[in-house]
CSV table of N, CA, C and O in Angstrom, one decimal:
chain,number,residue,atom,x,y,z
A,1,MET,N,0.7,-1.3,0.0
A,1,MET,CA,0.0,0.0,0.1
A,1,MET,C,0.9,1.2,0.2
A,1,MET,O,1.8,1.3,0.8
A,2,LYS,N,0.5,2.1,-0.7
A,2,LYS,CA,1.3,3.6,-0.9
A,2,LYS,C,0.2,4.6,-0.1
A,2,LYS,O,-0.7,4.9,-0.2
A,3,ILE,N,1.1,5.6,0.7
A,3,ILE,CA,0.5,6.3,1.8
A,3,ILE,C,1.2,7.5,1.5
A,3,ILE,O,2.4,7.7,1.5
A,4,ALA,N,0.7,8.8,0.9
A,4,ALA,CA,1.3,10.2,1.0
A,4,ALA,C,0.8,11.1,2.0
A,4,ALA,O,-0.4,11.1,2.2
A,5,LEU,N,1.7,11.8,2.4
A,5,LEU,CA,1.6,12.9,3.3
A,5,LEU,C,2.4,14.3,2.9
A,5,LEU,O,3.4,14.0,2.7
A,6,PRO,N,1.7,15.4,2.9
A,6,PRO,CA,2.5,16.6,2.7
A,6,PRO,C,3.3,16.8,4.0
A,6,PRO,O,3.0,16.7,5.1
A,7,ILE,N,4.4,17.4,3.5
A,7,ILE,CA,5.6,17.2,4.6
A,7,ILE,C,6.2,18.4,4.3
A,7,ILE,O,6.4,19.1,3.4
A,8,GLU,N,6.7,19.1,5.8
A,8,GLU,CA,7.4,20.4,5.8
A,8,GLU,C,8.2,20.1,7.2
A,8,GLU,O,7.6,20.3,8.0
A,9,ASN,N,9.5,19.9,6.9
A,9,ASN,CA,10.3,19.9,8.5
A,9,ASN,C,9.8,18.8,9.4
A,9,ASN,O,9.5,18.8,10.5
A,10,LYS,N,9.3,17.5,8.5
A,10,LYS,CA,9.1,16.4,9.3
A,10,LYS,C,7.7,16.6,10.2
A,10,LYS,O,7.2,15.4,10.7
A,11,GLN,N,6.8,17.8,9.5
A,11,GLN,CA,5.6,17.9,10.1
A,11,GLN,C,4.7,17.9,8.7
A,11,GLN,O,4.8,18.0,7.7
A,12,ILE,N,3.3,17.6,9.3
A,12,ILE,CA,2.3,17.7,8.3
A,12,ILE,C,2.1,19.1,7.9
A,12,ILE,O,1.9,20.0,8.3
A,13,PHE,N,2.5,19.3,6.7
A,13,PHE,CA,2.0,20.8,6.1
A,13,PHE,C,0.6,20.9,5.9
A,13,PHE,O,-0.2,19.9,5.5
A,14,GLN,N,0.1,22.0,6.4
A,14,GLN,CA,-1.3,21.9,6.9
A,14,GLN,C,-2.2,22.3,5.6
A,14,GLN,O,-3.5,22.6,5.8
A,15,HIS,N,-1.8,22.9,4.5
A,15,HIS,CA,-2.6,23.0,3.4
A,15,HIS,C,-2.1,22.1,2.0
A,15,HIS,O,-1.5,22.6,1.3
A,16,PHE,N,-3.0,21.2,1.8
A,16,PHE,CA,-2.7,20.1,1.0
A,16,PHE,C,-2.5,21.0,-0.4
A,16,PHE,O,-1.5,20.3,-0.9
A,17,GLY,N,-3.3,21.7,-0.7
A,17,GLY,CA,-3.1,22.2,-2.2
A,17,GLY,C,-1.8,23.2,-2.4
A,17,GLY,O,-1.7,23.5,-3.6
A,18,ARG,N,-1.4,23.6,-1.4
A,18,ARG,CA,0.1,24.2,-1.3
A,18,ARG,C,0.9,23.7,-1.0
A,18,ARG,O,2.4,24.2,-0.7
A,19,SER,N,0.9,22.5,-0.7
A,19,SER,CA,2.3,21.6,-0.5
A,19,SER,C,3.2,21.6,-1.1
A,19,SER,O,2.9,21.0,-2.3
A,20,PRO,N,4.5,22.2,-1.0
A,20,PRO,CA,5.5,22.0,-2.1
A,20,PRO,C,6.3,20.3,-2.4
A,20,PRO,O,6.5,20.4,-3.3
A,21,GLN,N,6.0,19.6,-1.4
A,21,GLN,CA,6.5,18.2,-1.1
A,21,GLN,C,5.5,17.2,-0.5
A,21,GLN,O,5.0,17.7,0.4
A,22,PHE,N,5.8,16.1,-0.8
A,22,PHE,CA,4.8,15.1,0.0
A,22,PHE,C,6.0,14.0,0.1
A,22,PHE,O,6.9,14.0,-0.6
A,23,ILE,N,5.7,13.2,1.1
A,23,ILE,CA,6.6,11.9,1.1
A,23,ILE,C,5.5,10.6,0.7
A,23,ILE,O,4.4,10.9,1.2
A,24,ILE,N,6.1,9.9,0.0
A,24,ILE,CA,5.3,8.7,-0.1
A,24,ILE,C,5.8,7.3,0.5
A,24,ILE,O,6.8,7.1,0.3
A,25,TYR,N,5.0,6.8,1.5
A,25,TYR,CA,5.6,5.4,1.8
A,25,TYR,C,4.9,4.3,1.2
A,25,TYR,O,3.7,4.5,1.2
A,26,THR,N,5.7,3.5,1.2
A,26,THR,CA,5.3,2.2,0.7
A,26,THR,C,5.1,1.4,1.8
A,26,THR,O,6.1,1.1,2.7
A,27,VAL,N,4.2,0.5,2.3
A,27,VAL,CA,4.0,-0.1,3.5
A,27,VAL,C,3.4,-1.8,3.2
A,27,VAL,O,2.4,-1.8,2.4
A,28,GLU,N,3.8,-2.3,3.7
A,28,GLU,CA,3.7,-3.7,3.6
A,28,GLU,C,3.9,-4.6,5.2
A,28,GLU,O,4.7,-4.4,6.1
A,29,ASP,N,2.7,-5.3,5.4
A,29,ASP,CA,2.4,-6.0,6.5
A,29,ASP,C,2.6,-5.2,7.9
A,29,ASP,O,3.2,-5.2,8.9
A,30,ASN,N,2.1,-3.5,7.6
A,30,ASN,CA,2.0,-2.6,8.4
A,30,ASN,C,4.0,-2.0,9.0
A,30,ASN,O,3.8,-1.5,10.1
A,31,LYS,N,4.6,-2.3,7.7
A,31,LYS,CA,6.0,-1.8,8.0
A,31,LYS,C,6.6,-1.3,6.7
A,31,LYS,O,5.9,-1.5,5.8
A,32,ILE,N,6.9,0.2,6.8
A,32,ILE,CA,7.6,0.7,6.1
A,32,ILE,C,8.6,0.1,5.2
A,32,ILE,O,9.7,-0.1,6.1
A,33,THR,N,8.6,0.2,4.0
A,33,THR,CA,9.4,-1.0,3.4
A,33,THR,C,10.4,0.0,2.2
A,33,THR,O,11.4,-0.2,1.7
A,34,GLU,N,9.7,1.6,2.3
A,34,GLU,CA,10.4,2.3,1.1
A,34,GLU,C,9.9,3.7,1.3
A,34,GLU,O,8.6,3.9,1.7
A,35,GLN,N,10.3,4.8,1.4
A,35,GLN,CA,10.1,6.0,1.2
A,35,GLN,C,10.4,6.8,-0.2
A,35,GLN,O,11.9,6.6,0.1
A,36,GLU,N,9.2,7.8,-0.3
A,36,GLU,CA,10.0,8.9,-1.3
A,36,GLU,C,9.7,10.1,-1.3
A,36,GLU,O,8.4,10.5,-1.0
A,37,PHE,N,10.3,11.0,-1.3
A,37,PHE,CA,10.2,12.4,-1.2
A,37,PHE,C,9.7,12.7,-2.8
A,37,PHE,O,10.5,12.7,-3.7
A,38,VAL,N,8.4,13.5,-2.9
A,38,VAL,CA,8.3,14.1,-4.6
A,38,VAL,C,7.9,15.6,-4.0
A,38,VAL,O,7.0,15.9,-3.3
A,39,SER,N,8.2,16.4,-5.3
A,39,SER,CA,7.7,17.5,-5.4
A,39,SER,C,6.5,17.8,-6.2
A,39,SER,O,6.4,17.0,-7.1
A,40,THR,N,6.0,18.8,-5.3
A,40,THR,CA,4.4,19.4,-6.1
A,40,THR,C,4.3,20.6,-6.0
A,40,THR,O,3.3,21.2,-6.4
A,41,GLN,N,5.5,21.3,-6.3
A,41,GLN,CA,5.5,22.9,-6.2
A,41,GLN,C,4.8,23.5,-7.6
A,41,GLN,O,4.1,24.4,-7.4
A,42,ASP,N,5.2,22.5,-8.7
A,42,ASP,CA,4.5,23.1,-9.8
A,42,ASP,C,3.1,22.7,-10.0
A,42,ASP,O,2.4,23.1,-11.0
A,43,LEU,N,2.1,22.0,-9.2
A,43,LEU,CA,1.0,21.5,-9.0
A,43,LEU,C,0.0,22.7,-8.0
A,43,LEU,O,-1.2,21.9,-7.8
A,44,ALA,N,0.5,23.5,-7.5
A,44,ALA,CA,-0.3,24.2,-6.5
A,44,ALA,C,-1.7,24.6,-6.7
A,44,ALA,O,-1.7,25.3,-7.7
A,45,HIS,N,-2.7,24.2,-6.2
A,45,HIS,CA,-4.1,24.3,-6.3
A,45,HIS,C,-4.6,23.8,-7.6
A,45,HIS,O,-5.6,24.3,-8.4
A,46,GLN,N,-3.9,22.8,-8.1
A,46,GLN,CA,-4.4,22.5,-9.5
A,46,GLN,C,-4.9,20.7,-9.0
A,46,GLN,O,-4.4,19.9,-9.2
A,47,HIS,N,-6.0,21.0,-8.5
A,47,HIS,CA,-6.5,19.7,-7.9
A,47,HIS,C,-6.8,18.2,-8.9
A,47,HIS,O,-6.5,17.5,-8.3
A,48,GLN,N,-7.4,18.5,-9.8
A,48,GLN,CA,-7.3,17.6,-10.9
A,48,GLN,C,-5.7,16.9,-11.0
A,48,GLN,O,-5.6,15.9,-11.1
A,49,ALA,N,-4.9,17.7,-11.5
A,49,ALA,CA,-3.4,17.4,-11.6
A,49,ALA,C,-2.9,16.7,-10.5
A,49,ALA,O,-1.8,15.7,-10.6
A,50,LEU,N,-3.0,17.5,-9.4
A,50,LEU,CA,-2.5,16.5,-7.9
A,50,LEU,C,-3.1,15.1,-8.0
A,50,LEU,O,-2.4,14.3,-7.6
A,51,ALA,N,-4.5,15.2,-8.2
A,51,ALA,CA,-5.1,13.7,-8.1
A,51,ALA,C,-4.5,12.5,-9.2
A,51,ALA,O,-4.1,11.7,-8.6
A,52,GLN,N,-4.2,12.9,-10.5
A,52,GLN,CA,-3.7,12.4,-11.1
A,52,GLN,C,-2.0,12.0,-10.8
A,52,GLN,O,-1.5,11.0,-11.2
A,53,PHE,N,-1.6,13.2,-10.2
A,53,PHE,CA,-0.1,12.7,-9.7
A,53,PHE,C,0.1,11.5,-8.8
A,53,PHE,O,0.8,10.8,-9.1
A,54,PHE,N,-0.9,11.5,-7.9
A,54,PHE,CA,-1.0,10.2,-6.7
A,54,PHE,C,-1.3,9.2,-7.5
A,54,PHE,O,-1.0,8.3,-7.4
A,55,VAL,N,-2.5,9.1,-8.4
A,55,VAL,CA,-2.8,8.1,-9.2
A,55,VAL,C,-1.7,7.4,-9.7
A,55,VAL,O,-1.3,6.0,-9.9
A,56,ASN,N,-0.9,8.3,-10.5
A,56,ASN,CA,0.2,7.6,-11.3
A,56,ASN,C,1.6,6.8,-10.5
A,56,ASN,O,2.2,6.3,-11.0
A,57,ARG,N,1.1,7.6,-9.5
A,57,ARG,CA,2.4,6.8,-8.2
A,57,ARG,C,1.8,5.8,-7.4
A,57,ARG,O,2.5,5.0,-6.5
A,58,GLY,N,0.3,5.3,-7.6
A,58,GLY,CA,0.1,4.1,-7.0
A,58,GLY,C,-0.5,4.5,-5.6
A,58,GLY,O,-0.6,3.4,-4.9
A,59,VAL,N,-0.5,5.8,-5.4
A,59,VAL,CA,-1.2,6.2,-3.9
A,59,VAL,C,-2.6,5.4,-3.8
A,59,VAL,O,-3.4,6.0,-4.7
A,60,GLU,N,-2.8,5.2,-2.6
A,60,GLU,CA,-3.9,4.7,-2.2
A,60,GLU,C,-4.5,5.5,-0.8
A,60,GLU,O,-5.8,5.6,-0.9
A,61,VAL,N,-4.1,6.2,0.0
A,61,VAL,CA,-4.3,6.9,0.8
A,61,VAL,C,-3.6,8.2,1.1
A,61,VAL,O,-2.2,8.2,1.1
A,62,LEU,N,-4.1,9.3,1.3
A,62,LEU,CA,-3.5,10.7,1.5
A,62,LEU,C,-4.0,11.1,3.1
A,62,LEU,O,-5.0,11.0,3.3
A,63,ILE,N,-2.9,11.2,3.5
A,63,ILE,CA,-2.9,11.8,5.3
A,63,ILE,C,-2.7,13.2,5.0
A,63,ILE,O,-1.6,13.4,4.7
A,64,VAL,N,-3.4,14.3,5.4
A,64,VAL,CA,-3.6,15.4,5.3
A,64,VAL,C,-4.1,16.3,6.5
A,64,VAL,O,-4.8,15.5,7.2
A,65,GLY,N,-3.5,17.7,6.5
A,65,GLY,CA,-4.4,18.7,7.3
A,65,GLY,C,-5.4,19.1,7.2
A,65,GLY,O,-6.4,18.4,6.8
A,66,GLY,N,-5.4,20.2,6.3
A,66,GLY,CA,-6.5,20.8,5.9
A,66,GLY,C,-6.5,20.6,4.3
A,66,GLY,O,-5.4,20.5,3.6
A,67,ILE,N,-7.9,20.2,3.9
A,67,ILE,CA,-8.0,20.1,2.5
A,67,ILE,C,-9.5,20.5,2.1
A,67,ILE,O,-10.1,20.3,2.9
A,68,GLY,N,-9.5,21.4,0.9
A,68,GLY,CA,-10.9,21.9,0.8
A,68,GLY,C,-11.8,21.2,-0.1
A,68,GLY,O,-11.2,19.8,-0.4
A,69,ALA,N,-13.0,21.0,0.1
A,69,ALA,CA,-13.9,20.1,-1.1
A,69,ALA,C,-13.4,19.7,-2.4
A,69,ALA,O,-13.5,19.0,-3.0
A,70,GLY,N,-12.9,21.0,-3.3
A,70,GLY,CA,-12.5,20.9,-4.5
A,70,GLY,C,-11.1,20.1,-4.5
A,70,GLY,O,-11.1,19.4,-5.8
A,71,ALA,N,-10.5,19.9,-3.7
A,71,ALA,CA,-9.3,18.9,-3.8
A,71,ALA,C,-9.7,17.7,-3.2
A,71,ALA,O,-9.0,16.5,-4.1
A,72,GLN,N,-10.9,17.7,-2.5
A,72,GLN,CA,-11.1,16.1,-2.1
A,72,GLN,C,-11.8,15.7,-3.2
A,72,GLN,O,-11.4,14.4,-3.3
A,73,ALA,N,-12.8,16.0,-4.0
A,73,ALA,CA,-13.6,15.6,-5.0
A,73,ALA,C,-12.7,14.5,-6.2
A,73,ALA,O,-13.1,13.5,-6.2
A,74,PRO,N,-11.7,15.3,-6.5
A,74,PRO,CA,-11.2,14.5,-7.8
A,74,PRO,C,-10.3,13.2,-7.1
A,74,PRO,O,-10.1,12.0,-7.6
A,75,LEU,N,-9.9,13.4,-5.8
A,75,LEU,CA,-9.0,12.1,-4.8
A,75,LEU,C,-9.8,11.3,-5.1
A,75,LEU,O,-9.7,10.2,-5.2
A,76,LYS,N,-11.3,11.7,-4.3
A,76,LYS,CA,-12.3,10.6,-4.1
A,76,LYS,C,-12.9,9.8,-5.3
A,76,LYS,O,-13.1,8.8,-5.4
A,77,ALA,N,-12.7,10.5,-6.2
A,77,ALA,CA,-13.2,10.1,-7.7
A,77,ALA,C,-12.3,9.0,-8.1
A,77,ALA,O,-12.6,8.2,-9.1
A,78,ALA,N,-10.9,9.3,-7.6
A,78,ALA,CA,-9.8,8.5,-8.3
A,78,ALA,C,-9.9,7.2,-7.3
A,78,ALA,O,-9.0,6.5,-7.8
A,79,GLY,N,-10.7,7.4,-6.1
A,79,GLY,CA,-10.6,6.1,-5.5
A,79,GLY,C,-9.3,6.2,-4.4
A,79,GLY,O,-9.1,5.4,-3.7
A,80,ILE,N,-8.8,7.4,-4.3
A,80,ILE,CA,-8.0,7.6,-3.0
A,80,ILE,C,-8.5,8.0,-1.8
A,80,ILE,O,-9.4,9.0,-1.9
A,81,GLN,N,-8.3,7.3,-0.8
A,81,GLN,CA,-9.0,7.4,0.7
A,81,GLN,C,-8.2,8.8,1.1
A,81,GLN,O,-6.9,8.8,1.2
A,82,VAL,N,-8.9,9.9,1.6
A,82,VAL,CA,-8.6,11.3,2.5
A,82,VAL,C,-8.6,11.0,3.6
A,82,VAL,O,-9.8,11.0,4.2
A,83,VAL,N,-7.6,11.2,4.6
A,83,VAL,CA,-7.7,11.3,5.8
A,83,VAL,C,-7.2,12.7,6.4
A,83,VAL,O,-6.3,13.0,6.2
A,84,ASN,N,-8.4,13.5,6.9
A,84,ASN,CA,-7.8,15.0,7.0
A,84,ASN,C,-7.7,15.3,8.5
A,84,ASN,O,-8.2,14.2,9.3
A,85,GLY,N,-7.3,16.0,8.5
A,85,GLY,CA,-7.2,16.9,10.0
A,85,GLY,C,-6.1,16.4,10.7
A,85,GLY,O,-6.1,16.4,12.1
A,86,ALA,N,-5.2,15.9,10.2
A,86,ALA,CA,-3.7,15.1,10.9
A,86,ALA,C,-3.2,16.4,11.3
A,86,ALA,O,-2.9,17.6,10.5
A,87,THR,N,-2.3,16.5,12.1
A,87,THR,CA,-1.6,17.5,12.6
A,87,THR,C,-0.2,16.7,13.2
A,87,THR,O,-0.1,15.9,13.8
A,88,GLY,N,0.8,17.6,13.2
A,88,GLY,CA,2.2,17.3,13.9
A,88,GLY,C,3.1,16.3,13.0
A,88,GLY,O,3.2,16.4,11.9
A,89,ASP,N,4.0,15.4,13.7
A,89,ASP,CA,4.9,14.6,12.9
A,89,ASP,C,4.5,13.4,11.8
A,89,ASP,O,3.4,12.8,12.5
A,90,VAL,N,4.8,13.9,10.9
A,90,VAL,CA,4.4,13.0,9.7
A,90,VAL,C,4.4,11.3,9.9
A,90,VAL,O,3.6,10.7,10.1
A,91,GLU,N,5.5,10.3,10.8
A,91,GLU,CA,5.7,9.5,11.2
A,91,GLU,C,4.7,9.2,12.0
A,91,GLU,O,4.1,7.6,11.9
A,92,GLU,N,4.4,9.8,12.9
A,92,GLU,CA,3.3,9.6,14.2
A,92,GLU,C,2.2,9.6,13.4
A,92,GLU,O,1.3,8.7,13.9
A,93,ASN,N,1.8,10.4,12.7
A,93,ASN,CA,0.4,10.2,12.1
A,93,ASN,C,0.3,9.0,10.9
A,93,ASN,O,-0.7,8.2,11.0
A,94,LEU,N,1.2,8.6,10.2
A,94,LEU,CA,1.4,7.2,9.5
A,94,LEU,C,1.3,6.1,10.2
A,94,LEU,O,0.4,5.4,10.1
A,95,HIS,N,2.1,6.0,11.5
A,95,HIS,CA,1.7,4.9,12.6
A,95,HIS,C,0.3,4.9,13.4
A,95,HIS,O,-0.2,3.6,13.3
A,96,ALA,N,-0.2,6.1,13.3
A,96,ALA,CA,-1.5,6.1,14.1
A,96,ALA,C,-2.4,5.5,12.9
A,96,ALA,O,-3.3,4.8,13.4
A,97,TYR,N,-2.2,5.8,11.7
A,97,TYR,CA,-3.3,5.3,10.7
A,97,TYR,C,-3.2,3.9,10.5
A,97,TYR,O,-4.2,3.2,10.5
A,98,LEU,N,-2.1,3.3,10.3
A,98,LEU,CA,-1.8,2.0,10.5
A,98,LEU,C,-2.3,1.0,12.0
A,98,LEU,O,-2.7,-0.1,11.5
A,99,ARG,N,-2.3,1.8,12.8
A,99,ARG,CA,-2.8,1.1,13.9
A,99,ARG,C,-4.4,1.4,14.0
A,99,ARG,O,-5.0,0.8,15.0
A,100,GLY,N,-4.9,2.4,12.9
A,100,GLY,CA,-6.3,2.1,13.3
A,100,GLY,C,-7.0,3.2,14.0
A,100,GLY,O,-8.1,3.6,14.2
A,101,GLU,N,-5.8,4.3,14.4
A,101,GLU,CA,-6.2,5.5,15.3
A,101,GLU,C,-6.5,6.6,14.8
A,101,GLU,O,-6.8,7.6,15.3
A,102,LEU,N,-6.2,6.7,13.5
A,102,LEU,CA,-6.5,8.2,12.5
A,102,LEU,C,-7.7,7.8,11.7
A,102,LEU,O,-7.2,7.1,10.5
A,103,GLN,N,-8.5,8.4,11.4
A,103,GLN,CA,-9.8,7.8,10.7
A,103,GLN,C,-10.0,9.3,9.9
A,103,GLN,O,-10.0,10.4,10.4
A,104,PRO,N,-10.7,9.4,8.9
A,104,PRO,CA,-11.1,10.4,8.3
A,104,PRO,C,-12.3,11.2,8.7
A,104,PRO,O,-13.0,10.6,9.5
A,105,LYS,N,-11.8,12.6,9.0
A,105,LYS,CA,-13.0,13.2,9.6
A,105,LYS,C,-14.0,13.8,8.5
A,105,LYS,O,-14.2,14.0,7.4
A,106,GLU,N,-15.4,13.8,9.0
A,106,GLU,CA,-16.6,14.4,8.0
A,106,GLU,C,-16.2,15.7,7.7
A,106,GLU,O,-15.8,16.7,8.1
A,107,GLY,N,-16.6,16.1,6.4
A,107,GLY,CA,-16.8,17.0,5.8
A,107,GLY,C,-15.1,17.5,5.3
A,107,GLY,O,-14.2,16.6,5.0
A,108,HIS,N,-15.1,18.5,5.2
A,108,HIS,CA,-13.6,19.1,4.7
A,108,HIS,C,-12.8,20.1,5.6
A,108,HIS,O,-13.9,20.9,6.3
A,109,SER,N,-11.6,20.6,6.1
A,109,SER,CA,-11.2,21.7,6.4
A,109,SER,C,-10.2,22.0,5.5
A,109,SER,O,-9.4,21.5,4.9
A,110,CYS,N,-10.4,23.6,5.2
A,110,CYS,CA,-9.7,24.2,4.2
A,110,CYS,C,-7.9,24.2,4.5
A,110,CYS,O,-7.1,24.1,4.1
A,111,GLY,N,-7.7,24.8,5.9
A,111,GLY,CA,-6.4,24.9,6.3
A,111,GLY,C,-5.6,26.1,6.0
A,111,GLY,O,-4.4,26.2,5.5
A,112,CYS,N,-6.5,27.0,5.3
A,112,CYS,CA,-6.0,27.9,4.0
A,112,CYS,C,-5.3,29.1,5.3
A,112,CYS,O,-4.7,30.1,4.6
A,113,GLY,N,-5.2,29.2,6.2
A,113,GLY,CA,-4.8,30.6,6.9
A,113,GLY,C,-4.9,31.8,6.7
A,113,GLY,O,-4.1,32.4,6.7
A,114,GLY,N,-6.0,32.0,6.0
A,114,GLY,CA,-6.4,33.6,5.6
A,114,GLY,C,-6.0,33.8,4.1
A,114,GLY,O,-6.0,34.8,3.9
A,115,HIS,N,-5.5,32.9,3.3
A,115,HIS,CA,-5.1,33.4,2.4
A,115,HIS,C,-6.0,33.6,1.3
A,115,HIS,O,-7.2,32.8,1.7
A,116,ASP,N,-6.3,34.2,0.0
A,116,ASP,CA,-7.4,34.3,-0.7
A,116,ASP,C,-7.5,33.3,-2.0
A,116,ASP,O,-7.0,33.7,-2.9
A,117,HIS,N,-8.0,32.4,-1.9
A,117,HIS,CA,-8.5,31.4,-3.2
A,117,HIS,C,-9.7,30.9,-2.9
A,117,HIS,O,-10.0,30.1,-2.1
A,118,ASP,N,-11.0,31.4,-3.5
A,118,ASP,CA,-12.1,31.0,-3.5
A,118,ASP,C,-12.7,31.3,-2.0
A,118,ASP,O,-13.7,30.6,-1.6
A,119,HIS,N,-12.2,32.2,-1.2
A,119,HIS,CA,-12.8,32.6,-0.1
A,119,HIS,C,-12.8,34.2,0.2
A,119,HIS,O,-11.7,34.4,-0.3
A,120,HIS,N,-13.5,34.4,0.7
A,120,HIS,CA,-13.7,35.9,0.9
A,120,HIS,C,-14.1,36.1,2.1
A,120,HIS,O,-14.8,36.2,3.0
A,121,HIS,N,-12.9,36.9,2.8
A,121,HIS,CA,-12.7,37.2,4.4
A,121,HIS,C,-12.7,38.7,4.2
A,121,HIS,O,-11.9,39.7,3.9
A,122,HIS,N,-13.8,39.5,5.1
A,122,HIS,CA,-13.9,40.8,4.9
A,122,HIS,C,-13.9,41.4,6.5
A,122,HIS,O,-14.5,40.8,6.9
A,123,ASP,N,-13.0,42.3,6.5
A,123,ASP,CA,-13.1,42.7,7.8
A,123,ASP,C,-13.9,44.3,7.8
A,123,ASP,O,-13.4,45.1,6.8
A,124,HIS,N,-14.9,44.5,8.4
A,124,HIS,CA,-15.6,45.9,8.4
A,124,HIS,C,-15.6,46.7,9.5
A,124,HIS,O,-15.5,46.0,10.6
A,125,ASP,N,-15.2,48.0,9.4
A,125,ASP,CA,-15.1,48.9,10.7
A,125,ASP,C,-16.0,50.0,10.5
A,125,ASP,O,-16.2,50.6,9.4
A,126,HIS,N,-17.3,49.6,11.0
A,126,HIS,CA,-18.2,50.5,10.9
A,126,HIS,C,-18.4,51.2,12.0
A,126,HIS,O,-18.8,51.1,12.9
A,127,ASP,N,-17.5,52.3,12.2
A,127,ASP,CA,-17.4,53.8,12.9
A,127,ASP,C,-18.4,54.7,12.6
A,127,ASP,O,-18.1,55.8,12.5
A,128,HIS,N,-19.5,54.3,13.0
A,128,HIS,CA,-20.5,55.6,12.9
A,128,HIS,C,-21.6,55.5,14.2
A,128,HIS,O,-21.8,54.1,14.6
A,129,ASP,N,-22.7,56.5,14.5
A,129,ASP,CA,-23.4,56.3,15.8
A,129,ASP,C,-24.7,55.8,15.2
A,129,ASP,O,-25.0,56.4,13.9
A,130,HIS,N,-25.5,55.1,15.8
A,130,HIS,CA,-26.9,54.7,15.8
A,130,HIS,C,-27.9,55.4,16.5
A,130,HIS,O,-27.3,55.4,17.8
A,131,ASP,N,-28.7,56.2,16.1
A,131,ASP,CA,-29.8,56.7,17.0
A,131,ASP,C,-30.7,55.7,17.3
A,131,ASP,O,-31.5,55.5,16.7
A,132,HIS,N,-31.0,55.2,18.5
A,132,HIS,CA,-31.9,54.1,18.4
A,132,HIS,C,-32.8,54.7,19.3
A,132,HIS,O,-33.9,54.2,20.2
A,133,GLY,N,-32.9,56.0,19.5
A,133,GLY,CA,-34.3,56.7,20.5
A,133,GLY,C,-34.6,56.3,21.8
A,133,GLY,O,-33.4,56.0,22.6
A,134,ASN,N,-35.2,56.1,22.6
A,134,ASN,CA,-35.6,55.6,24.1
A,134,ASN,C,-35.7,54.3,23.9
A,134,ASN,O,-35.9,53.4,24.9
A,135,ARG,N,-35.6,53.4,22.8
A,135,ARG,CA,-35.3,52.0,22.7
A,135,ARG,C,-34.3,51.4,23.5
A,135,ARG,O,-33.3,51.6,24.2
A,136,ILE,N,-34.5,50.3,24.4
A,136,ILE,CA,-33.8,49.6,25.1
A,136,ILE,C,-33.3,48.5,24.3
A,136,ILE,O,-34.1,47.9,23.6
A,137,ILE,N,-31.8,48.4,24.1
A,137,ILE,CA,-31.5,47.5,23.4
A,137,ILE,C,-30.7,46.8,23.9
A,137,ILE,O,-29.9,47.1,25.0
């Protein structure tokens, strides 16, 4: 079985679509038999291309931090299991998954950290007075 995780400094990179690299583990009988670092820097936010990238490498499971619905859809359509919500050390998460302790979470989590792609975050400062008369508010 091949399991991929987005990695930065041995930690789960928290934004799937922006991860510059992944580590792909080959696991047999719950033991790591091979590991490979692969660059995905040129595929940032190209959800369909990322899904094909993992299909071409035989990946069956992706363990990720944050991932949006637009990235999950082509992965699931390709038959890749997405386990979202992971944080911390990459190998600890891999072993937790192999022990059955790390399960996919319902829905999706973007993990975008406030950058702007298909999200609209607006801060409004309304600094004006309202005359509410004698009403109790």
